[in-house]
Every structure is written in structure tokens, then in C-alpha cells.
PDB file of C-alpha atoms in Angstrom:
ATOM      1  CA  MET V  63     166.564 149.628  79.801  1.00  0.00           C
ATOM      2  CA  ASP V  64     163.969 151.476  79.083  1.00  0.00           C
ATOM      3  CA  ILE V  65     163.505 153.541  76.357  1.00  0.00           C
ATOM      4  CA  ILE V  66     164.333 156.586  78.610  1.00  0.00           C
ATOM      5  CA  ASP V  67     167.191 154.352  79.487  1.00  0.00           C
ATOM      6  CA  ALA V  68     168.668 154.027  75.880  1.00  0.00           C
ATOM      7  CA  ILE V  69     168.527 157.389  75.176  1.00  0.00           C
ATOM      8  CA  ILE V  70     170.093 158.913  78.490  1.00  0.00           C
ATOM      9  CA  LEU V  71     173.329 156.924  77.620  1.00  0.00           C
ATOM     10  CA  GLY V  72     173.228 157.389  73.710  1.00  0.00           C
ATOM     11  CA  ILE V  73     173.536 161.793  75.030  1.00  0.00           C
ATOM     12  CA  ILE V  74     175.891 160.579  76.903  1.00  0.00           C
ATOM     13  CA  GLN V  75     177.984 158.464  74.673  1.00  0.00           C
ATOM     14  CA  GLY V  76     177.039 161.156  71.883  1.00  0.00           C
ATOM     15  CA  LEU V  77     178.756 164.031  74.350  1.00  0.00           C
ATOM     16  CA  THR V  78     181.556 162.848  75.680  1.00  0.00           C
ATOM     17  CA  GLU V  79     182.924 160.973  72.376  1.00  0.00           C
ATOM     18  CA  PHE V  80     183.827 164.327  71.401  1.00  0.00           C
ATOM     19  CA  LEU V  81     184.386 166.512  74.367  1.00  0.00           C
ATOM     20  CA  PRO V  82     187.482 165.656  76.634  1.00  0.00           C
ATOM     21  CA  VAL V  83     186.475 163.455  79.183  1.00  0.00           C
ATOM     22  CA  SER V  84     185.758 160.045  78.281  1.00  0.00           C
ATOM     23  CA  SER V  85     183.172 158.283  76.899  1.00  0.00           C
ATOM     24  CA  SER V  86     183.536 154.999  78.208  1.00  0.00           C
ATOM     25  CA  GLY V  87     184.363 156.688  81.643  1.00  0.00           C
ATOM     26  CA  HIS V  88     180.724 157.919  81.641  1.00  0.00           C
ATOM     27  CA  LEU V  89     179.020 155.346  80.202  1.00  0.00           C
ATOM     28  CA  GLU V  90     180.505 153.808  83.203  1.00  0.00           C
ATOM     29  CA  ILE V  91     179.240 155.736  85.279  1.00  0.00           C
ATOM     30  CA  GLY V  92     175.662 156.417  84.371  1.00  0.00           C
ATOM     31  CA  LYS V  93     175.888 152.292  84.110  1.00  0.00           C
ATOM     32  CA  ALA V  94     176.648 152.592  87.162  1.00  0.00           C
ATOM     33  CA  LEU V  95     173.794 155.551  88.294  1.00  0.00           C
ATOM     34  CA  LEU V  96     170.724 153.320  86.806  1.00  0.00           C
ATOM     35  CA  GLY V  97     172.394 149.877  88.190  1.00  0.00           C
ATOM     36  CA  GLU V  98     173.842 147.043  85.959  1.00  0.00           C
ATOM     37  CA  ASP V  99     171.316 144.895  86.635  1.00  0.00           C
ATOM     38  CA  ARG V 100     169.376 147.234  84.835  1.00  0.00           C
ATOM     39  CA  LEU V 101     172.108 146.711  81.152  1.00  0.00           C
ATOM     40  CA  PRO V 102     172.204 142.403  81.301  1.00  0.00           C
ATOM     41  CA  ALA V 103     173.467 140.964  77.448  1.00  0.00           C
ATOM     42  CA  GLU V 104     172.680 143.493  75.483  1.00  0.00           C
ATOM     43  CA  SER V 105     175.100 145.846  77.267  1.00  0.00           C
ATOM     44  CA  LEU V 106     177.581 144.982  73.811  1.00  0.00           C
ATOM     45  CA  LEU V 107     175.378 144.992  71.186  1.00  0.00           C
ATOM     46  CA  PHE V 108     173.887 148.685  72.811  1.00  0.00           C
ATOM     47  CA  THR V 109     177.376 150.344  73.445  1.00  0.00           C
ATOM     48  CA  VAL V 110     178.740 149.170  69.666  1.00  0.00           C
ATOM     49  CA  VAL V 111     175.511 150.919  68.358  1.00  0.00           C
ATOM     50  CA  VAL V 112     176.012 154.009  69.902  1.00  0.00           C
ATOM     51  CA  HIS V 113     179.458 153.955  69.143  1.00  0.00           C
ATOM     52  CA  PHE V 114     178.571 153.458  65.393  1.00  0.00           C
ATOM     53  CA  ALA V 115     175.889 156.097  66.062  1.00  0.00           C
ATOM     54  CA  THR V 116     178.622 158.608  66.871  1.00  0.00           C
ATOM     55  CA  ALA V 117     180.778 157.348  64.065  1.00  0.00           C
ATOM     56  CA  LEU V 118     178.858 158.305  61.328  1.00  0.00           C
ATOM     57  CA  SER V 119     179.075 161.472  63.382  1.00  0.00           C
ATOM     58  CA  THR V 120     181.976 162.231  62.589  1.00  0.00           C
ATOM     59  CA  LEU V 121     181.370 162.035  59.286  1.00  0.00           C
ATOM     60  CA  VAL V 122     179.087 164.362  58.334  1.00  0.00           C
ATOM     61  CA  VAL V 123     180.996 166.772  60.713  1.00  0.00           C
ATOM     62  CA  PHE V 124     184.099 165.896  58.402  1.00  0.00           C
ATOM     63  CA  ARG V 125     181.860 165.183  55.256  1.00  0.00           C
ATOM     64  CA  LYS V 126     184.337 168.277  53.020  1.00  0.00           C
ATOM     65  CA  ASP V 127     187.314 165.925  54.616  1.00  0.00           C
ATOM     66  CA  ILE V 128     185.689 162.736  53.631  1.00  0.00           C
ATOM     67  CA  ALA V 129     184.992 163.774  50.332  1.00  0.00           C
ATOM     68  CA  GLU V 130     188.568 165.568  49.560  1.00  0.00           C
ATOM     69  CA  ILE V 131     190.208 162.538  50.491  1.00  0.00           C
ATOM     70  CA  LEU V 132     188.615 160.094  49.222  1.00  0.00           C
ATOM     71  CA  ILE V 133     189.727 162.695  45.852  1.00  0.00           C
ATOM     72  CA  GLY V 134     192.491 161.926  46.630  1.00  0.00           C
ATOM     73  CA  LEU V 135     193.008 158.371  46.546  1.00  0.00           C
ATOM     74  CA  ILE V 136     191.339 157.922  43.522  1.00  0.00           C
ATOM     75  CA  LYS V 137     193.621 159.461  41.356  1.00  0.00           C
ATOM     76  CA  PHE V 138     195.900 156.817  42.746  1.00  0.00           C
ATOM     77  CA  GLN V 139     199.134 159.510  43.246  1.00  0.00           C
ATOM     78  CA  LYS V 140     201.373 160.920  45.738  1.00  0.00           C
ATOM     79  CA  ASN V 141     199.596 163.766  47.439  1.00  0.00           C
ATOM     80  CA  PRO V 142     198.528 165.263  50.692  1.00  0.00           C
ATOM     81  CA  GLU V 143     195.282 163.456  50.559  1.00  0.00           C
ATOM     82  CA  THR V 144     197.586 160.241  50.281  1.00  0.00           C
ATOM     83  CA  LEU V 145     200.102 161.496  53.194  1.00  0.00           C
ATOM     84  CA  PHE V 146     197.474 161.947  55.577  1.00  0.00           C
ATOM     85  CA  VAL V 147     195.803 158.198  55.018  1.00  0.00           C
ATOM     86  CA  GLY V 148     198.736 157.262  55.535  1.00  0.00           C
ATOM     87  CA  LYS V 149     199.417 159.027  58.285  1.00  0.00           C
ATOM     88  CA  ILE V 150     195.316 157.683  59.963  1.00  0.00           C
ATOM     89  CA  LEU V 151     196.983 153.764  59.529  1.00  0.00           C
ATOM     90  CA  ILE V 152     200.047 154.004  60.888  1.00  0.00           C
ATOM     91  CA  SER V 153     198.110 155.224  63.759  1.00  0.00           C
ATOM     92  CA  MET V 154     196.346 152.891  64.030  1.00  0.00           C
ATOM     93  CA  ILE V 155     198.447 150.117  65.047  1.00  0.00           C
ATOM     94  CA  PRO V 156     199.230 151.063  68.955  1.00  0.00           C
ATOM     95  CA  ALA V 157     194.994 150.452  69.964  1.00  0.00           C
ATOM     96  CA  ALA V 158     195.161 148.403  67.223  1.00  0.00           C
ATOM     97  CA  LEU V 159     197.369 145.865  68.437  1.00  0.00           C
ATOM     98  CA  VAL V 160     196.485 146.542  72.459  1.00  0.00           C
ATOM     99  CA  GLY V 161     193.025 145.505  71.073  1.00  0.00           C
ATOM    100  CA  LEU V 162     193.685 142.516  70.307  1.00  0.00           C
ATOM    101  CA  LEU V 163     195.507 140.873  72.673  1.00  0.00           C
ATOM    102  CA  PHE V 164     194.591 142.721  76.014  1.00  0.00           C
ATOM    103  CA  GLU V 165     191.295 142.319  74.527  1.00  0.00           C
ATOM    104  CA  GLU V 166     190.247 140.223  77.792  1.00  0.00           C
ATOM    105  CA  GLU V 167     191.718 142.118  80.143  1.00  0.00           C
ATOM    106  CA  LEU V 168     190.612 145.282  78.829  1.00  0.00           C
ATOM    107  CA  GLU V 169     187.227 143.748  78.749  1.00  0.00           C
ATOM    108  CA  SER V 170     187.738 143.215  82.630  1.00  0.00           C
ATOM    109  CA  LEU V 171     187.934 147.120  83.299  1.00  0.00           C
ATOM    110  CA  PHE V 172     184.216 148.203  82.367  1.00  0.00           C
ATOM    111  CA  GLY V 173     181.986 146.974  84.395  1.00  0.00           C
ATOM    112  CA  GLY V 174     182.100 148.638  88.561  1.00  0.00           C
ATOM    113  CA  GLN V 175     185.460 149.248  88.541  1.00  0.00           C
ATOM    114  CA  ILE V 176     184.442 153.567  89.038  1.00  0.00           C
ATOM    115  CA  VAL V 177     187.114 154.161  91.690  1.00  0.00           C
ATOM    116  CA  PHE V 178     189.492 153.141  88.667  1.00  0.00           C
ATOM    117  CA  VAL V 179     187.368 155.369  86.415  1.00  0.00           C
ATOM    118  CA  GLY V 180     187.565 158.495  88.564  1.00  0.00           C
ATOM    119  CA  PHE V 181     191.794 157.614  88.678  1.00  0.00           C
ATOM    120  CA  MET V 182     191.703 157.880  85.358  1.00  0.00           C
ATOM    121  CA  LEU V 183     189.497 160.866  84.821  1.00  0.00           C
ATOM    122  CA  ILE V 184     191.775 163.019  87.037  1.00  0.00           C
ATOM    123  CA  LEU V 185     194.046 162.159  84.457  1.00  0.00           C
ATOM    124  CA  THR V 186     192.533 163.033  82.222  1.00  0.00           C
ATOM    125  CA  ALA V 187     191.897 166.371  83.522  1.00  0.00           C
ATOM    126  CA  ILE V 188     195.954 166.862  83.754  1.00  0.00           C
ATOM    127  CA  LEU V 189     196.491 166.473  79.959  1.00  0.00           C
ATOM    128  CA  LEU V 190     194.484 168.851  79.583  1.00  0.00           C
ATOM    129  CA  PHE V 191     194.875 171.015  81.763  1.00  0.00           C
ATOM    130  CA  LEU V 192     199.219 170.777  80.210  1.00  0.00           C
ATOM    131  CA  ALA V 193     197.939 171.074  76.035  1.00  0.00           C
ATOM    132  CA  ASP V 194     194.999 174.048  77.402  1.00  0.00           C
ATOM    133  CA  LYS V 195     198.706 176.085  78.302  1.00  0.00           C
ATOM    134  CA  ALA V 196     200.577 175.093  75.049  1.00  0.00           C
ATOM    135  CA  LYS V 197     201.524 177.458  71.856  1.00  0.00           C
ATOM    136  CA  TYR V 198     199.702 177.880  68.460  1.00  0.00           C
ATOM    137  CA  THR V 199     201.794 176.211  65.858  1.00  0.00           C
ATOM    138  CA  ASN V 200     201.380 175.686  62.257  1.00  0.00           C
ATOM    139  CA  GLN V 201     203.091 172.828  62.042  1.00  0.00           C
ATOM    140  CA  PRO V 202     201.444 169.531  60.665  1.00  0.00           C
ATOM    141  CA  VAL V 203     201.633 166.130  62.068  1.00  0.00           C
ATOM    142  CA  THR V 204     203.924 163.931  60.850  1.00  0.00           C
ATOM    143  CA  PHE V 205     204.127 160.347  60.570  1.00  0.00           C
ATOM    144  CA  TRP V 206     206.349 159.768  64.040  1.00  0.00           C
ATOM    145  CA  GLN V 207     203.878 161.871  65.030  1.00  0.00           C
ATOM    146  CA  ALA V 208     200.403 160.464  63.607  1.00  0.00           C
ATOM    147  CA  PHE V 209     202.658 157.450  65.725  1.00  0.00           C
ATOM    148  CA  VAL V 210     203.119 158.632  68.861  1.00  0.00           C
ATOM    149  CA  VAL V 211     199.370 159.993  69.014  1.00  0.00           C
ATOM    150  CA  GLY V 212     198.291 156.532  68.231  1.00  0.00           C
ATOM    151  CA  ILE V 213     199.727 155.099  71.015  1.00  0.00           C
ATOM    152  CA  ALA V 214     197.781 158.067  72.874  1.00  0.00           C
ATOM    153  CA  GLN V 215     194.496 156.878  71.868  1.00  0.00           C
ATOM    154  CA  ALA V 216     195.447 153.439  72.082  1.00  0.00           C
ATOM    155  CA  ILE V 217     196.235 154.487  75.995  1.00  0.00           C
ATOM    156  CA  ALA V 218     192.504 155.479  75.581  1.00  0.00           C
ATOM    157  CA  ILE V 219     190.649 152.788  75.941  1.00  0.00           C
ATOM    158  CA  LEU V 220     191.230 152.330  79.107  1.00  0.00           C
ATOM    159  CA  PRO V 221     187.975 154.663  80.587  1.00  0.00           C
ATOM    160  CA  GLY V 222     188.431 157.850  81.986  1.00  0.00           C
ATOM    161  CA  ILE V 223     190.697 158.384  79.899  1.00  0.00           C
ATOM    162  CA  SER V 224     189.594 160.771  77.089  1.00  0.00           C
ATOM    163  CA  ARG V 225     190.150 159.954  73.994  1.00  0.00           C
ATOM    164  CA  SER V 226     189.759 163.109  72.200  1.00  0.00           C
ATOM    165  CA  GLY V 227     190.862 164.599  75.508  1.00  0.00           C
ATOM    166  CA  ALA V 228     194.039 162.109  75.185  1.00  0.00           C
ATOM    167  CA  THR V 229     194.920 161.899  71.537  1.00  0.00           C
ATOM    168  CA  ILE V 230     194.222 166.103  71.033  1.00  0.00           C
ATOM    169  CA  SER V 231     196.364 167.624  74.392  1.00  0.00           C
ATOM    170  CA  THR V 232     199.331 164.579  73.038  1.00  0.00           C
ATOM    171  CA  SER V 233     198.725 166.179  69.425  1.00  0.00           C
ATOM    172  CA  VAL V 234     199.570 170.066  70.484  1.00  0.00           C
ATOM    173  CA  LEU V 235     201.922 168.862  73.555  1.00  0.00           C
ATOM    174  CA  LEU V 236     204.129 167.572  70.083  1.00  0.00           C
ATOM    175  CA  GLY V 237     203.850 171.252  68.584  1.00  0.00           C
ATOM    176  CA  ILE V 238     201.145 170.134  66.426  1.00  0.00           C
ATOM    177  CA  ASP V 239     199.146 172.871  65.144  1.00  0.00           C
ATOM    178  CA  LYS V 240     195.049 172.836  67.061  1.00  0.00           C
ATOM    179  CA  ASN V 241     192.919 172.997  64.553  1.00  0.00           C
ATOM    180  CA  LYS V 242     194.957 169.602  62.835  1.00  0.00           C
ATOM    181  CA  ALA V 243     195.620 168.387  65.821  1.00  0.00           C
ATOM    182  CA  ALA V 244     191.258 168.146  65.981  1.00  0.00           C
ATOM    183  CA  ARG V 245     190.887 167.279  62.408  1.00  0.00           C
ATOM    184  CA  PHE V 246     193.457 164.315  62.807  1.00  0.00           C
ATOM    185  CA  SER V 247     191.874 163.595  66.386  1.00  0.00           C
ATOM    186  CA  PHE V 248     188.498 162.804  65.084  1.00  0.00           C
ATOM    187  CA  LEU V 249     188.928 161.267  61.338  1.00  0.00           C
ATOM    188  CA  MET V 250     191.770 158.939  63.114  1.00  0.00           C
ATOM    189  CA  VAL V 251     188.086 157.280  65.537  1.00  0.00           C
ATOM    190  CA  ILE V 252     186.073 155.621  62.392  1.00  0.00           C
ATOM    191  CA  PRO V 253     188.820 152.850  60.920  1.00  0.00           C
ATOM    192  CA  LEU V 254     188.936 151.322  64.220  1.00  0.00           C
ATOM    193  CA  ILE V 255     184.439 152.039  65.404  1.00  0.00           C
ATOM    194  CA  LEU V 256     183.238 150.701  62.213  1.00  0.00           C
ATOM    195  CA  GLY V 257     186.584 148.098  62.433  1.00  0.00           C
ATOM    196  CA  LYS V 258     185.444 146.887  66.145  1.00  0.00           C
ATOM    197  CA  ILE V 259     181.646 146.594  65.340  1.00  0.00           C
ATOM    198  CA  ALA V 260     182.736 144.759  61.943  1.00  0.00           C
ATOM    199  CA  LYS V 261     185.099 142.478  64.361  1.00  0.00           C
ATOM    200  CA  ASP V 262     181.544 142.205  66.746  1.00  0.00           C
ATOM    201  CA  ILE V 263     179.400 141.004  64.312  1.00  0.00           C
ATOM    202  CA  LEU V 264     182.796 138.276  62.465  1.00  0.00           C
ATOM    203  CA  ASP V 265     183.415 136.818  65.607  1.00  0.00           C
ATOM    204  CA  GLY V 266     178.978 136.653  66.229  1.00  0.00           C
ATOM    205  CA  ALA V 267     179.831 138.034  69.824  1.00  0.00           C
ATOM    206  CA  LEU V 268     176.145 140.854  69.240  1.00  0.00           C
ATOM    207  CA  SER V 269     172.743 139.785  68.742  1.00  0.00           C
ATOM    208  CA  ALA V 270     169.315 141.184  69.222  1.00  0.00           C
ATOM    209  CA  ASP V 271     165.926 140.083  69.084  1.00  0.00           C
ATOM    210  CA  THR V 272     162.989 143.276  68.149  1.00  0.00           C
ATOM    211  CA  GLU V 273     162.245 143.722  71.864  1.00  0.00           C
ATOM    212  CA  GLY V 274     164.871 145.451  72.139  1.00  0.00           C
ATOM    213  CA  LEU V 275     165.276 147.179  68.218  1.00  0.00           C
ATOM    214  CA  GLY V 276     163.531 150.581  70.370  1.00  0.00           C
ATOM    215  CA  TYR V 277     165.141 150.736  73.153  1.00  0.00           C
ATOM    216  CA  LEU V 278     168.346 150.444  70.464  1.00  0.00           C
ATOM    217  CA  GLY V 279     167.242 152.459  67.806  1.00  0.00           C
ATOM    218  CA  ALA V 280     166.605 155.352  70.777  1.00  0.00           C
ATOM    219  CA  GLY V 281     169.998 155.364  71.802  1.00  0.00           C
ATOM    220  CA  PHE V 282     171.475 155.448  68.033  1.00  0.00           C
ATOM    221  CA  LEU V 283     169.690 158.844  67.607  1.00  0.00           C
ATOM    222  CA  ALA V 284     170.132 159.971  70.991  1.00  0.00           C
ATOM    223  CA  ALA V 285     173.990 159.476  70.511  1.00  0.00           C
ATOM    224  CA  PHE V 286     174.020 160.149  66.065  1.00  0.00           C
ATOM    225  CA  VAL V 287     172.453 163.777  66.948  1.00  0.00           C
ATOM    226  CA  SER V 288     174.184 164.715  70.650  1.00  0.00           C
ATOM    227  CA  GLY V 289     177.358 163.333  68.751  1.00  0.00           C
ATOM    228  CA  ILE V 290     177.210 165.731  65.757  1.00  0.00           C
ATOM    229  CA  LEU V 291     177.265 169.097  68.341  1.00  0.00           C
ATOM    230  CA  ALA V 292     179.622 167.639  70.703  1.00  0.00           C
ATOM    231  CA  CYS V 293     181.871 167.488  67.421  1.00  0.00           C
ATOM    232  CA  THR V 294     180.884 170.909  66.378  1.00  0.00           C
ATOM    233  CA  TRP V 295     181.500 172.338  69.817  1.00  0.00           C
ATOM    234  CA  MET V 296     184.734 170.536  70.180  1.00  0.00           C
ATOM    235  CA  ILE V 297     186.258 172.496  67.250  1.00  0.00           C
ATOM    236  CA  LYS V 298     185.488 175.496  67.592  1.00  0.00           C
ATOM    237  CA  LEU V 299     185.940 175.022  72.431  1.00  0.00           C
ATOM    238  CA  VAL V 300     190.038 173.315  70.378  1.00  0.00           C
ATOM    239  CA  ARG V 301     190.259 177.135  68.921  1.00  0.00           C
ATOM    240  CA  GLN V 302     189.633 179.164  71.454  1.00  0.00           C
ATOM    241  CA  SER V 303     191.751 177.478  74.082  1.00  0.00           C
ATOM    242  CA  LYS V 304     189.173 176.260  75.807  1.00  0.00           C
ATOM    243  CA  LEU V 305     189.982 173.654  77.191  1.00  0.00           C
ATOM    244  CA  ALA V 306     190.737 174.070  80.803  1.00  0.00           C
ATOM    245  CA  TYR V 307     187.303 174.074  82.184  1.00  0.00           C
ATOM    246  CA  PHE V 308     186.861 170.482  80.703  1.00  0.00           C
ATOM    247  CA  SER V 309     189.650 169.681  82.678  1.00  0.00           C
ATOM    248  CA  ILE V 310     188.417 171.045  85.813  1.00  0.00           C
ATOM    249  CA  TYR V 311     184.817 168.952  84.631  1.00  0.00           C
ATOM    250  CA  CYS V 312     187.516 165.829  85.051  1.00  0.00           C
ATOM    251  CA  LEU V 313     188.679 166.805  87.326  1.00  0.00           C
ATOM    252  CA  ILE V 314     185.377 167.324  89.772  1.00  0.00           C
ATOM    253  CA  VAL V 315     183.868 164.014  88.148  1.00  0.00           C
ATOM    254  CA  GLY V 316     186.847 162.017  89.204  1.00  0.00           C
ATOM    255  CA  ILE V 317     186.934 162.807  92.831  1.00  0.00           C
ATOM    256  CA  ILE V 318     183.420 162.507  93.303  1.00  0.00           C
ATOM    257  CA  ALA V 319     183.698 158.768  91.500  1.00  0.00           C
ATOM    258  CA  ILE V 320     186.582 158.088  93.500  1.00  0.00           C
ATOM    259  CA  VAL V 321     184.605 158.528  97.023  1.00  0.00           C
ATOM    260  CA  GLY V 322     182.213 157.098  95.391  1.00  0.00           C
ATOM    261  CA  GLY V 323     183.149 153.843  95.019  1.00  0.00           C
ATOM    262  CA  LEU V 324     185.509 154.150  98.535  1.00  0.00           C
ATOM    263  CA  TYR V 325     182.651 154.611 100.289  1.00  0.00           C
ATOM    264  CA  PHE V 326     179.228 154.651  98.657  1.00  0.00           C
TER     265      PHE V 326
END
């Protein structure tokens, strides 16, 4: 992998982590276009680095919200902040279980499964289309809804299903306010990303030499900057009910992926 490859994949990750078009699906397509032979053993490390970058970009965009949550937590009393954290923890359960119990099965889906990615992108397109038609409400996230949204997040581990698209669409279809749905969707993923990174480090799955620091740094910066822009943009798009545009995009890319995977 060279610097240009790292920047391209970093931008793809930063944009697609927040825009409802599946970051994992686009990274798989990007790897297929660039060539898997250009992404050898360092592929896992690079993926972890760019995911960490997007987690940091979420912290930057929602810094005020996170500060309020932390202040509420240190009061050690029942308040909106502690309840919100409780809902986040509940939403993490499905994805954490799936990741721990089916890690090897999931990894087999990452690596040239372009046709599968295409079908999952089409599924994402359907979810976004349905969510875009939902009516505005002022309903907050409840505990049971948090768990259901968590199931959607667990399913979105599959390459081609957008995590933000699946969680926001599920939230909106459950009747949750669109602004609250977007906020919950972006904040709920931070603990999972950081937890996955910590697990990989503790398991010794990550290793790097000094020769790879250049492309890792380039990918990190590209994902971080594009992540901030995409996260801010996505919040506005959800408010303005413009998810249908991404539905069309996912449908087109999904069909292209299926055709490309079958005939090329």
C-alpha cells in the first residue's frame, strides 16, 4: 500500500462511516478495485486505524453532548445523562455478542465477496427509502427501542449494510425523532469501536513496523477530516429528510457490485 492508496481508503472510510452507504461495503469494493495484493497483512491494522479516526471525529462533532453526559455521570444520580448511557450500553449488547461468538464467520465475508456486498447495499437502499417516508415525531429513545436499534447495528456488521443507515432507519421506523435518532446512532458506535480496537491490541492481532507509519498516518488523517465533514453533513440530511438520495445511490452501487462480481 502506498500513500495515495491510504488516503483514498481513508476518505472512503471517513465518508461512508457516517453517510448511510456502508463503510465496510465500500472498503471491500475499494480493495477490489485497488487489488487485494496491495493490501497484505497490514490490512487489518489499517482498518483499525481508520475506524479509530472516525471514532475521534465523532467525539469532535458531539463534544458538547459528550461533555454534558460526562458531567451528568459524575453526579452519580439518576438523570437524563445516566439514562442515556444506560440505553447506549443496552444497544451494545447485540453487536458485542455477535462479534464475540461469530468473529470467524464474519471475517469470511470480508475479502472479495463483492456479490454479497451488492445485495446488502440493495437491502440498505430499501431501509433508507422506508425511513425517508417516515413522519416527524418528538419521541425519544426508550430502553427497548435502544435494544432493537442495537440489533440493527449488529446486523450492520455485515459488509454492505450501512451501520448509520440501519440504525437511523430502524430508529425512525420505530417512531423516534429523526434528530434524536441521528444523535443516538452516532454516539452508540463509539464504545464498540474503541472496544474492538482494545480487543485487537490485547489479542496481539495488530503489528506494524516503522515503514508502514507513513501510510497509516495518511489514512488516519484522511479518515478523521472526511469523518468530521460527513458526520456534520449527515445530521443535516436526516433533519431535511433526504435519505432517499442515498437509497438511490446504494441501489445503483449494489447492482454494479453484483454485475461486476458475477461477470468480471
